[in-house]
Amino acid sequence: MNKQQRRAVIAGNWKMNLLPNEATAFVETLKPLVAGCGCDVVLCAPFVDLQAAIAAAAGSKVKIGAQNCHWAASGAFTGEVAAPMLRAIGAEYVITGHSERRALFGDTDETVAKRTRAGLDAGLTVILCVGEYLEQRQQNITVEVIRMQTKIALTGVSREELARVIIAYEPVWAIGTGLTATAAQANEVNKAIRDLLAELYDQATADSVTIQYGGSMNAANAAELLAQPDVDGGLIGGASLKTADFAAIIKAASI
Ligand code: PGA
């Protein structure tokens, strides 16, 4: 299976931005802009915006996801949100392992694996984020780091379940910095992830997985990144907060 047969997915990660009414307005503005687009469109909203976004997106191309989930289905975990709760309100996606969760909120490869498992068990599609720090790139261990993060996160994930996993390669040094991996750097790591998937599963399965790039992707650089043979979409932070920019990236992915 080649790139043309894989699902291209453009996902926005709003992070801790937008009030519920702003989420509604954003989705309403975006819907007509993406009605005929040739890729899947996802917006990952703050928990309290989810219901507003889901209601606004109903019946459209736009799908809604969360940015994190706990690994337990319920229990004494003050302040946390469980994956079945997300599914119950109509969320379809959840991000796990975002570098901000790893760096600022103590997520480890092990907890990312547990959150991924919980998302899959709840019936969500998981957008699993992996990425190296600048020092790791400079030490020439990027591929090793990415392979380890991916392998641990996918522990126990079956071939069938992998159909509901999207992997987002997000070099930490490129997130929110305005620095973007070159198209060649992005493709090299995405290809390394696909090679790992072929080792863990098989080549046909690996070829079917959507592998995104994220890190300062914007309307200006999206087309070149998305043209790479192993870059099947993007996870967009800053540029997903502006409908025109986000729609332009979606257009670039639809060609
Ligand atoms: P950015 O964020 O596009 O603002 O760099 C990407 C991300 O964190 O997913």
mmCIF file of N, CA, C and O in Angstrom, residues 56-131:
data_model
loop_
_atom_site.group_PDB
_atom_site.id
_atom_site.type_symbol
_atom_site.label_atom_id
_atom_site.label_comp_id
_atom_site.label_asym_id
_atom_site.label_seq_id
_atom_site.Cartn_x
_atom_site.Cartn_y
_atom_site.Cartn_z
ATOM 1 N N ALA A 56 -21.332 21.081 17.483
ATOM 2 C CA ALA A 56 -21.156 21.932 16.292
ATOM 3 C C ALA A 56 -20.709 21.110 15.086
ATOM 4 O O ALA A 56 -21.050 21.428 13.945
ATOM 5 N N ALA A 57 -19.928 20.057 15.338
ATOM 6 C CA ALA A 57 -19.350 19.267 14.237
ATOM 7 C C ALA A 57 -20.285 18.161 13.746
ATOM 8 O O ALA A 57 -20.001 17.540 12.720
ATOM 9 N N ALA A 58 -21.385 17.929 14.443
ATOM 10 C CA ALA A 58 -22.263 16.797 14.122
ATOM 11 C C ALA A 58 -22.630 16.774 12.644
ATOM 12 O O ALA A 58 -23.023 17.795 12.073
ATOM 13 N N GLY A 59 -22.481 15.621 12.027
ATOM 14 C CA GLY A 59 -22.870 15.445 10.630
ATOM 15 C C GLY A 59 -21.905 16.041 9.620
ATOM 16 O O GLY A 59 -22.192 16.040 8.425
ATOM 17 N N SER A 60 -20.762 16.527 10.068
ATOM 18 C CA SER A 60 -19.803 17.148 9.136
ATOM 19 C C SER A 60 -18.540 16.289 9.016
ATOM 20 O O SER A 60 -18.416 15.238 9.637
ATOM 21 N N LYS A 61 -17.602 16.772 8.207
ATOM 22 C CA LYS A 61 -16.298 16.115 8.035
ATOM 23 C C LYS A 61 -15.456 16.188 9.299
ATOM 24 O O LYS A 61 -14.480 15.452 9.449
ATOM 25 N N VAL A 62 -15.791 17.130 10.181
ATOM 26 C CA VAL A 62 -14.921 17.422 11.321
ATOM 27 C C VAL A 62 -15.201 16.440 12.462
ATOM 28 O O VAL A 62 -16.348 16.293 12.894
ATOM 29 N N LYS A 63 -14.166 15.771 12.920
ATOM 30 C CA LYS A 63 -14.274 14.845 14.053
ATOM 31 C C LYS A 63 -13.574 15.468 15.255
ATOM 32 O O LYS A 63 -12.618 16.229 15.096
ATOM 33 N N ILE A 64 -14.032 15.086 16.439
ATOM 34 C CA ILE A 64 -13.522 15.743 17.640
ATOM 35 C C ILE A 64 -12.812 14.739 18.545
ATOM 36 O O ILE A 64 -13.263 13.601 18.729
ATOM 37 N N GLY A 65 -11.709 15.174 19.111
ATOM 38 C CA GLY A 65 -10.954 14.334 20.033
ATOM 39 C C GLY A 65 -10.516 15.110 21.247
ATOM 40 O O GLY A 65 -10.607 16.341 21.292
ATOM 41 N N ALA A 66 -10.022 14.352 22.249
ATOM 42 C CA ALA A 66 -9.464 14.957 23.456
ATOM 43 C C ALA A 66 -7.940 14.952 23.360
ATOM 44 O O ALA A 66 -7.364 14.390 22.428
ATOM 45 N N GLN A 67 -7.320 15.572 24.339
ATOM 46 C CA GLN A 67 -5.860 15.726 24.299
ATOM 47 C C GLN A 67 -5.143 14.783 25.254
ATOM 48 O O GLN A 67 -3.903 14.768 25.313
ATOM 49 N N ASN A 68 -5.915 14.025 26.019
ATOM 50 C CA ASN A 68 -5.330 13.131 27.010
ATOM 51 C C ASN A 68 -6.461 12.277 27.571
ATOM 52 O O ASN A 68 -7.638 12.651 27.450
ATOM 53 N N CYS A 69 -6.121 11.148 28.165
ATOM 54 C CA CYS A 69 -7.103 10.388 28.943
ATOM 55 C C CYS A 69 -6.359 9.629 30.030
ATOM 56 O O CYS A 69 -5.162 9.351 29.904
ATOM 57 N N HIS A 70 -7.064 9.317 31.109
ATOM 58 C CA HIS A 70 -6.457 8.495 32.156
ATOM 59 C C HIS A 70 -6.474 7.030 31.724
ATOM 60 O O HIS A 70 -7.198 6.663 30.795
ATOM 61 N N TRP A 71 -5.650 6.220 32.400
ATOM 62 C CA TRP A 71 -5.590 4.807 32.003
ATOM 63 C C TRP A 71 -6.645 3.940 32.661
ATOM 64 O O TRP A 71 -6.914 2.849 32.182
ATOM 65 N N ALA A 72 -7.247 4.443 33.749
ATOM 66 C CA ALA A 72 -8.297 3.649 34.392
ATOM 67 C C ALA A 72 -9.651 4.022 33.806
ATOM 68 O O ALA A 72 -9.854 5.146 33.338
ATOM 69 N N ALA A 73 -10.582 3.081 33.846
ATOM 70 C CA ALA A 73 -11.913 3.356 33.305
ATOM 71 C C ALA A 73 -12.734 4.210 34.264
ATOM 72 O O ALA A 73 -13.673 4.898 33.854
ATOM 73 N N SER A 74 -12.390 4.152 35.557
ATOM 74 C CA SER A 74 -13.033 4.988 36.573
ATOM 75 C C SER A 74 -12.212 4.839 37.845
ATOM 76 O O SER A 74 -11.309 4.002 37.901
ATOM 77 N N GLY A 75 -12.509 5.634 38.847
ATOM 78 C CA GLY A 75 -11.810 5.434 40.118
ATOM 79 C C GLY A 75 -11.416 6.719 40.798
ATOM 80 O O GLY A 75 -11.795 7.812 40.374
ATOM 81 N N ALA A 76 -10.628 6.576 41.865
ATOM 82 C CA ALA A 76 -10.236 7.722 42.687
ATOM 83 C C ALA A 76 -9.011 8.395 42.084
ATOM 84 O O ALA A 76 -7.867 8.167 42.492
ATOM 85 N N PHE A 77 -9.244 9.197 41.060
ATOM 86 C CA PHE A 77 -8.167 9.897 40.355
ATOM 87 C C PHE A 77 -8.593 11.352 40.156
ATOM 88 O O PHE A 77 -8.978 11.762 39.043
ATOM 89 N N THR A 78 -8.569 12.088 41.232
ATOM 90 C CA THR A 78 -9.081 13.456 41.246
ATOM 91 C C THR A 78 -8.506 14.295 40.107
ATOM 92 O O THR A 78 -7.293 14.356 39.919
ATOM 93 N N GLY A 79 -9.401 14.900 39.360
ATOM 94 C CA GLY A 79 -8.960 15.810 38.302
ATOM 95 C C GLY A 79 -8.696 15.140 36.969
ATOM 96 O O GLY A 79 -8.354 15.822 36.004
ATOM 97 N N GLU A 80 -8.843 13.832 36.905
ATOM 98 C CA GLU A 80 -8.555 13.124 35.654
ATOM 99 C C GLU A 80 -9.844 12.821 34.876
ATOM 100 O O GLU A 80 -10.948 12.879 35.421
ATOM 101 N N VAL A 81 -9.698 12.461 33.617
ATOM 102 C CA VAL A 81 -10.836 12.129 32.753
ATOM 103 C C VAL A 81 -10.562 10.773 32.105
ATOM 104 O O VAL A 81 -9.471 10.540 31.558
ATOM 105 N N ALA A 82 -11.540 9.873 32.200
ATOM 106 C CA ALA A 82 -11.365 8.508 31.692
ATOM 107 C C ALA A 82 -11.798 8.410 30.227
ATOM 108 O O ALA A 82 -12.710 9.117 29.783
ATOM 109 N N ALA A 83 -11.152 7.502 29.514
ATOM 110 C CA ALA A 83 -11.459 7.326 28.091
ATOM 111 C C ALA A 83 -12.932 6.979 27.835
ATOM 112 O O ALA A 83 -13.533 7.521 26.889
ATOM 113 N N PRO A 84 -13.571 6.096 28.647
ATOM 114 C CA PRO A 84 -14.992 5.818 28.379
ATOM 115 C C PRO A 84 -15.880 7.059 28.524
ATOM 116 O O PRO A 84 -16.924 7.162 27.877
ATOM 117 N N MET A 85 -15.461 8.009 29.372
ATOM 118 C CA MET A 85 -16.218 9.269 29.494
ATOM 119 C C MET A 85 -16.152 10.045 28.174
ATOM 120 O O MET A 85 -17.148 10.623 27.727
ATOM 121 N N LEU A 86 -14.984 10.041 27.571
ATOM 122 C CA LEU A 86 -14.808 10.750 26.296
ATOM 123 C C LEU A 86 -15.680 10.108 25.219
ATOM 124 O O LEU A 86 -16.368 10.799 24.449
ATOM 125 N N ARG A 87 -15.641 8.789 25.187
ATOM 126 C CA ARG A 87 -16.425 8.059 24.184
ATOM 127 C C ARG A 87 -17.923 8.313 24.397
ATOM 128 O O ARG A 87 -18.681 8.469 23.436
ATOM 129 N N ALA A 88 -18.327 8.355 25.665
ATOM 130 C CA ALA A 88 -19.757 8.504 25.986
ATOM 131 C C ALA A 88 -20.327 9.831 25.487
ATOM 132 O O ALA A 88 -21.520 9.909 25.171
ATOM 133 N N ILE A 89 -19.496 10.859 25.424
ATOM 134 C CA ILE A 89 -20.024 12.150 24.938
ATOM 135 C C ILE A 89 -19.815 12.322 23.432
ATOM 136 O O ILE A 89 -20.170 13.357 22.868
ATOM 137 N N GLY A 90 -19.227 11.323 22.782
ATOM 138 C CA GLY A 90 -19.122 11.383 21.326
ATOM 139 C C GLY A 90 -17.758 11.778 20.789
ATOM 140 O O GLY A 90 -17.606 12.000 19.588
ATOM 141 N N ALA A 91 -16.756 11.846 21.677
ATOM 142 C CA ALA A 91 -15.397 12.070 21.167
ATOM 143 C C ALA A 91 -14.958 10.808 20.421
ATOM 144 O O ALA A 91 -15.325 9.690 20.800
ATOM 145 N N GLU A 92 -14.187 10.981 19.357
ATOM 146 C CA GLU A 92 -13.757 9.831 18.557
ATOM 147 C C GLU A 92 -12.250 9.591 18.618
ATOM 148 O O GLU A 92 -11.776 8.524 18.249
ATOM 149 N N TYR A 93 -11.513 10.602 19.050
ATOM 150 C CA TYR A 93 -10.051 10.516 19.061
ATOM 151 C C TYR A 93 -9.517 10.940 20.425
ATOM 152 O O TYR A 93 -10.188 11.677 21.159
ATOM 153 N N VAL A 94 -8.307 10.506 20.731
ATOM 154 C CA VAL A 94 -7.601 11.047 21.898
ATOM 155 C C VAL A 94 -6.105 11.057 21.586
ATOM 156 O O VAL A 94 -5.587 10.131 20.952
ATOM 157 N N ILE A 95 -5.460 12.138 21.987
ATOM 158 C CA ILE A 95 -4.000 12.219 21.863
ATOM 159 C C ILE A 95 -3.379 11.552 23.084
ATOM 160 O O ILE A 95 -3.841 11.760 24.209
ATOM 161 N N THR A 96 -2.351 10.751 22.879
ATOM 162 C CA THR A 96 -1.563 10.258 24.019
ATOM 163 C C THR A 96 -0.091 10.591 23.769
ATOM 164 O O THR A 96 0.360 10.649 22.619
ATOM 165 N N GLY A 97 0.619 10.827 24.864
ATOM 166 C CA GLY A 97 2.066 10.992 24.774
ATOM 167 C C GLY A 97 2.543 12.299 24.197
ATOM 168 O O GLY A 97 3.710 12.401 23.781
ATOM 169 N N HIS A 98 1.675 13.316 24.180
ATOM 170 C CA HIS A 98 2.167 14.597 23.670
ATOM 171 C C HIS A 98 3.368 15.049 24.506
ATOM 172 O O HIS A 98 3.396 14.869 25.716
ATOM 173 N N SER A 99 4.336 15.671 23.865
ATOM 174 C CA SER A 99 5.584 16.012 24.580
ATOM 175 C C SER A 99 5.337 16.982 25.726
ATOM 176 O O SER A 99 6.086 16.985 26.707
ATOM 177 N N GLU A 100 4.280 17.791 25.630
ATOM 178 C CA GLU A 100 3.987 18.683 26.767
ATOM 179 C C GLU A 100 3.495 17.873 27.962
ATOM 180 O O GLU A 100 3.793 18.207 29.109
ATOM 181 N N ARG A 101 2.750 16.792 27.721
ATOM 182 C CA ARG A 101 2.342 15.913 28.818
ATOM 183 C C ARG A 101 3.577 15.197 29.397
ATOM 184 O O ARG A 101 3.689 15.016 30.607
ATOM 185 N N ARG A 102 4.480 14.797 28.516
ATOM 186 C CA ARG A 102 5.681 14.091 28.995
ATOM 187 C C ARG A 102 6.572 15.060 29.788
ATOM 188 O O ARG A 102 7.060 14.737 30.871
ATOM 189 N N ALA A 103 6.787 16.266 29.248
ATOM 190 C CA ALA A 103 7.757 17.181 29.851
ATOM 191 C C ALA A 103 7.198 17.916 31.071
ATOM 192 O O ALA A 103 7.932 18.176 32.018
ATOM 193 N N LEU A 104 5.921 18.265 31.038
ATOM 194 C CA LEU A 104 5.369 19.138 32.085
ATOM 195 C C LEU A 104 4.513 18.391 33.099
ATOM 196 O O LEU A 104 4.302 18.895 34.202
ATOM 197 N N PHE A 105 3.988 17.235 32.750
ATOM 198 C CA PHE A 105 3.030 16.556 33.618
ATOM 199 C C PHE A 105 3.421 15.113 33.926
ATOM 200 O O PHE A 105 2.582 14.309 34.303
ATOM 201 N N GLY A 106 4.683 14.805 33.747
ATOM 202 C CA GLY A 106 5.207 13.532 34.248
ATOM 203 C C GLY A 106 4.845 12.286 33.462
ATOM 204 O O GLY A 106 5.031 11.176 33.957
ATOM 205 N N ASP A 107 4.329 12.435 32.270
ATOM 206 C CA ASP A 107 4.028 11.228 31.500
ATOM 207 C C ASP A 107 5.332 10.513 31.128
ATOM 208 O O ASP A 107 6.318 11.156 30.772
ATOM 209 N N THR A 108 5.313 9.197 31.224
ATOM 210 C CA THR A 108 6.474 8.379 30.860
ATOM 211 C C THR A 108 6.072 7.441 29.723
ATOM 212 O O THR A 108 4.880 7.319 29.407
ATOM 213 N N ASP A 109 7.026 6.750 29.159
ATOM 214 C CA ASP A 109 6.684 5.783 28.110
ATOM 215 C C ASP A 109 5.658 4.768 28.641
ATOM 216 O O ASP A 109 4.758 4.358 27.912
ATOM 217 N N GLU A 110 5.798 4.420 29.916
ATOM 218 C CA GLU A 110 4.882 3.426 30.495
ATOM 219 C C GLU A 110 3.469 4.000 30.644
ATOM 220 O O GLU A 110 2.483 3.322 30.317
ATOM 221 N N THR A 111 3.350 5.224 31.146
ATOM 222 C CA THR A 111 1.989 5.772 31.309
ATOM 223 C C THR A 111 1.372 6.092 29.944
ATOM 224 O O THR A 111 0.158 5.980 29.766
ATOM 225 N N VAL A 112 2.210 6.454 28.987
ATOM 226 C CA VAL A 112 1.690 6.682 27.628
ATOM 227 C C VAL A 112 1.121 5.370 27.073
ATOM 228 O O VAL A 112 0.052 5.344 26.454
ATOM 229 N N ALA A 113 1.817 4.271 27.344
ATOM 230 C CA ALA A 113 1.319 2.959 26.899
ATOM 231 C C ALA A 113 -0.024 2.646 27.562
ATOM 232 O O ALA A 113 -0.956 2.153 26.913
ATOM 233 N N LYS A 114 -0.132 2.972 28.846
ATOM 234 C CA LYS A 114 -1.382 2.687 29.564
ATOM 235 C C LYS A 114 -2.526 3.572 29.055
ATOM 236 O O LYS A 114 -3.675 3.125 28.920
ATOM 237 N N ARG A 115 -2.221 4.813 28.780
ATOM 238 C CA ARG A 115 -3.265 5.717 28.261
ATOM 239 C C ARG A 115 -3.694 5.265 26.855
ATOM 240 O O ARG A 115 -4.870 5.329 26.491
ATOM 241 N N THR A 116 -2.715 4.822 26.064
ATOM 242 C CA THR A 116 -3.021 4.327 24.713
ATOM 243 C C THR A 116 -3.942 3.117 24.804
ATOM 244 O O THR A 116 -4.950 3.014 24.092
ATOM 245 N N ARG A 117 -3.611 2.206 25.716
ATOM 246 C CA ARG A 117 -4.439 1.009 25.923
ATOM 247 C C ARG A 117 -5.863 1.407 26.308
ATOM 248 O O ARG A 117 -6.842 0.887 25.791
ATOM 249 N N ALA A 118 -5.977 2.384 27.216
ATOM 250 C CA ALA A 118 -7.299 2.816 27.676
ATOM 251 C C ALA A 118 -8.096 3.442 26.531
ATOM 252 O O ALA A 118 -9.304 3.184 26.389
ATOM 253 N N GLY A 119 -7.439 4.238 25.720
ATOM 254 C CA GLY A 119 -8.129 4.860 24.586
ATOM 255 C C GLY A 119 -8.658 3.803 23.628
ATOM 256 O O GLY A 119 -9.806 3.864 23.176
ATOM 257 N N LEU A 120 -7.818 2.807 23.331
ATOM 258 C CA LEU A 120 -8.238 1.742 22.415
ATOM 259 C C LEU A 120 -9.369 0.926 23.024
ATOM 260 O O LEU A 120 -10.347 0.604 22.342
ATOM 261 N N ASP A 121 -9.253 0.606 24.314
ATOM 262 C CA ASP A 121 -10.304 -0.188 24.971
ATOM 263 C C ASP A 121 -11.645 0.539 24.951
ATOM 264 O O ASP A 121 -12.702 -0.100 24.927
ATOM 265 N N ALA A 122 -11.602 1.865 24.980
ATOM 266 C CA ALA A 122 -12.847 2.650 24.988
ATOM 267 C C ALA A 122 -13.413 2.837 23.585
ATOM 268 O O ALA A 122 -14.478 3.434 23.421
ATOM 269 N N GLY A 123 -12.685 2.376 22.579
ATOM 270 C CA GLY A 123 -13.186 2.504 21.208
ATOM 271 C C GLY A 123 -12.746 3.780 20.507
ATOM 272 O O GLY A 123 -13.249 4.113 19.428
ATOM 273 N N LEU A 124 -11.806 4.494 21.120
ATOM 274 C CA LEU A 124 -11.307 5.724 20.497
ATOM 275 C C LEU A 124 -10.189 5.407 19.505
ATOM 276 O O LEU A 124 -9.558 4.345 19.593
ATOM 277 N N THR A 125 -9.956 6.322 18.585
ATOM 278 C CA THR A 125 -8.742 6.278 17.773
ATOM 279 C C THR A 125 -7.695 7.108 18.500
ATOM 280 O O THR A 125 -7.970 8.237 18.923
ATOM 281 N N VAL A 126 -6.514 6.522 18.673
ATOM 282 C CA VAL A 126 -5.460 7.171 19.449
ATOM 283 C C VAL A 126 -4.459 7.840 18.511
ATOM 284 O O VAL A 126 -3.996 7.223 17.551
ATOM 285 N N ILE A 127 -4.164 9.097 18.798
ATOM 286 C CA ILE A 127 -3.071 9.792 18.111
ATOM 287 C C ILE A 127 -1.882 9.762 19.067
ATOM 288 O O ILE A 127 -1.827 10.523 20.033
ATOM 289 N N LEU A 128 -0.983 8.837 18.824
ATOM 290 C CA LEU A 128 0.157 8.601 19.708
ATOM 291 C C LEU A 128 1.335 9.481 19.272
ATOM 292 O O LEU A 128 1.801 9.371 18.140
ATOM 293 N N CYS A 129 1.793 10.341 20.184
ATOM 294 C CA CYS A 129 2.888 11.261 19.845
ATOM 295 C C CYS A 129 4.230 10.727 20.335
ATOM 296 O O CYS A 129 4.340 10.273 21.475
ATOM 297 N N VAL A 130 5.207 10.822 19.472
ATOM 298 C CA VAL A 130 6.588 10.484 19.827
ATOM 299 C C VAL A 130 7.488 11.596 19.309
ATOM 300 O O VAL A 130 7.145 12.278 18.341
ATOM 301 N N GLY A 131 8.615 11.793 19.967
ATOM 302 C CA GLY A 131 9.510 12.850 19.482
ATOM 303 C C GLY A 131 10.761 12.953 20.328
ATOM 304 O O GLY A 131 10.747 12.619 21.510
#
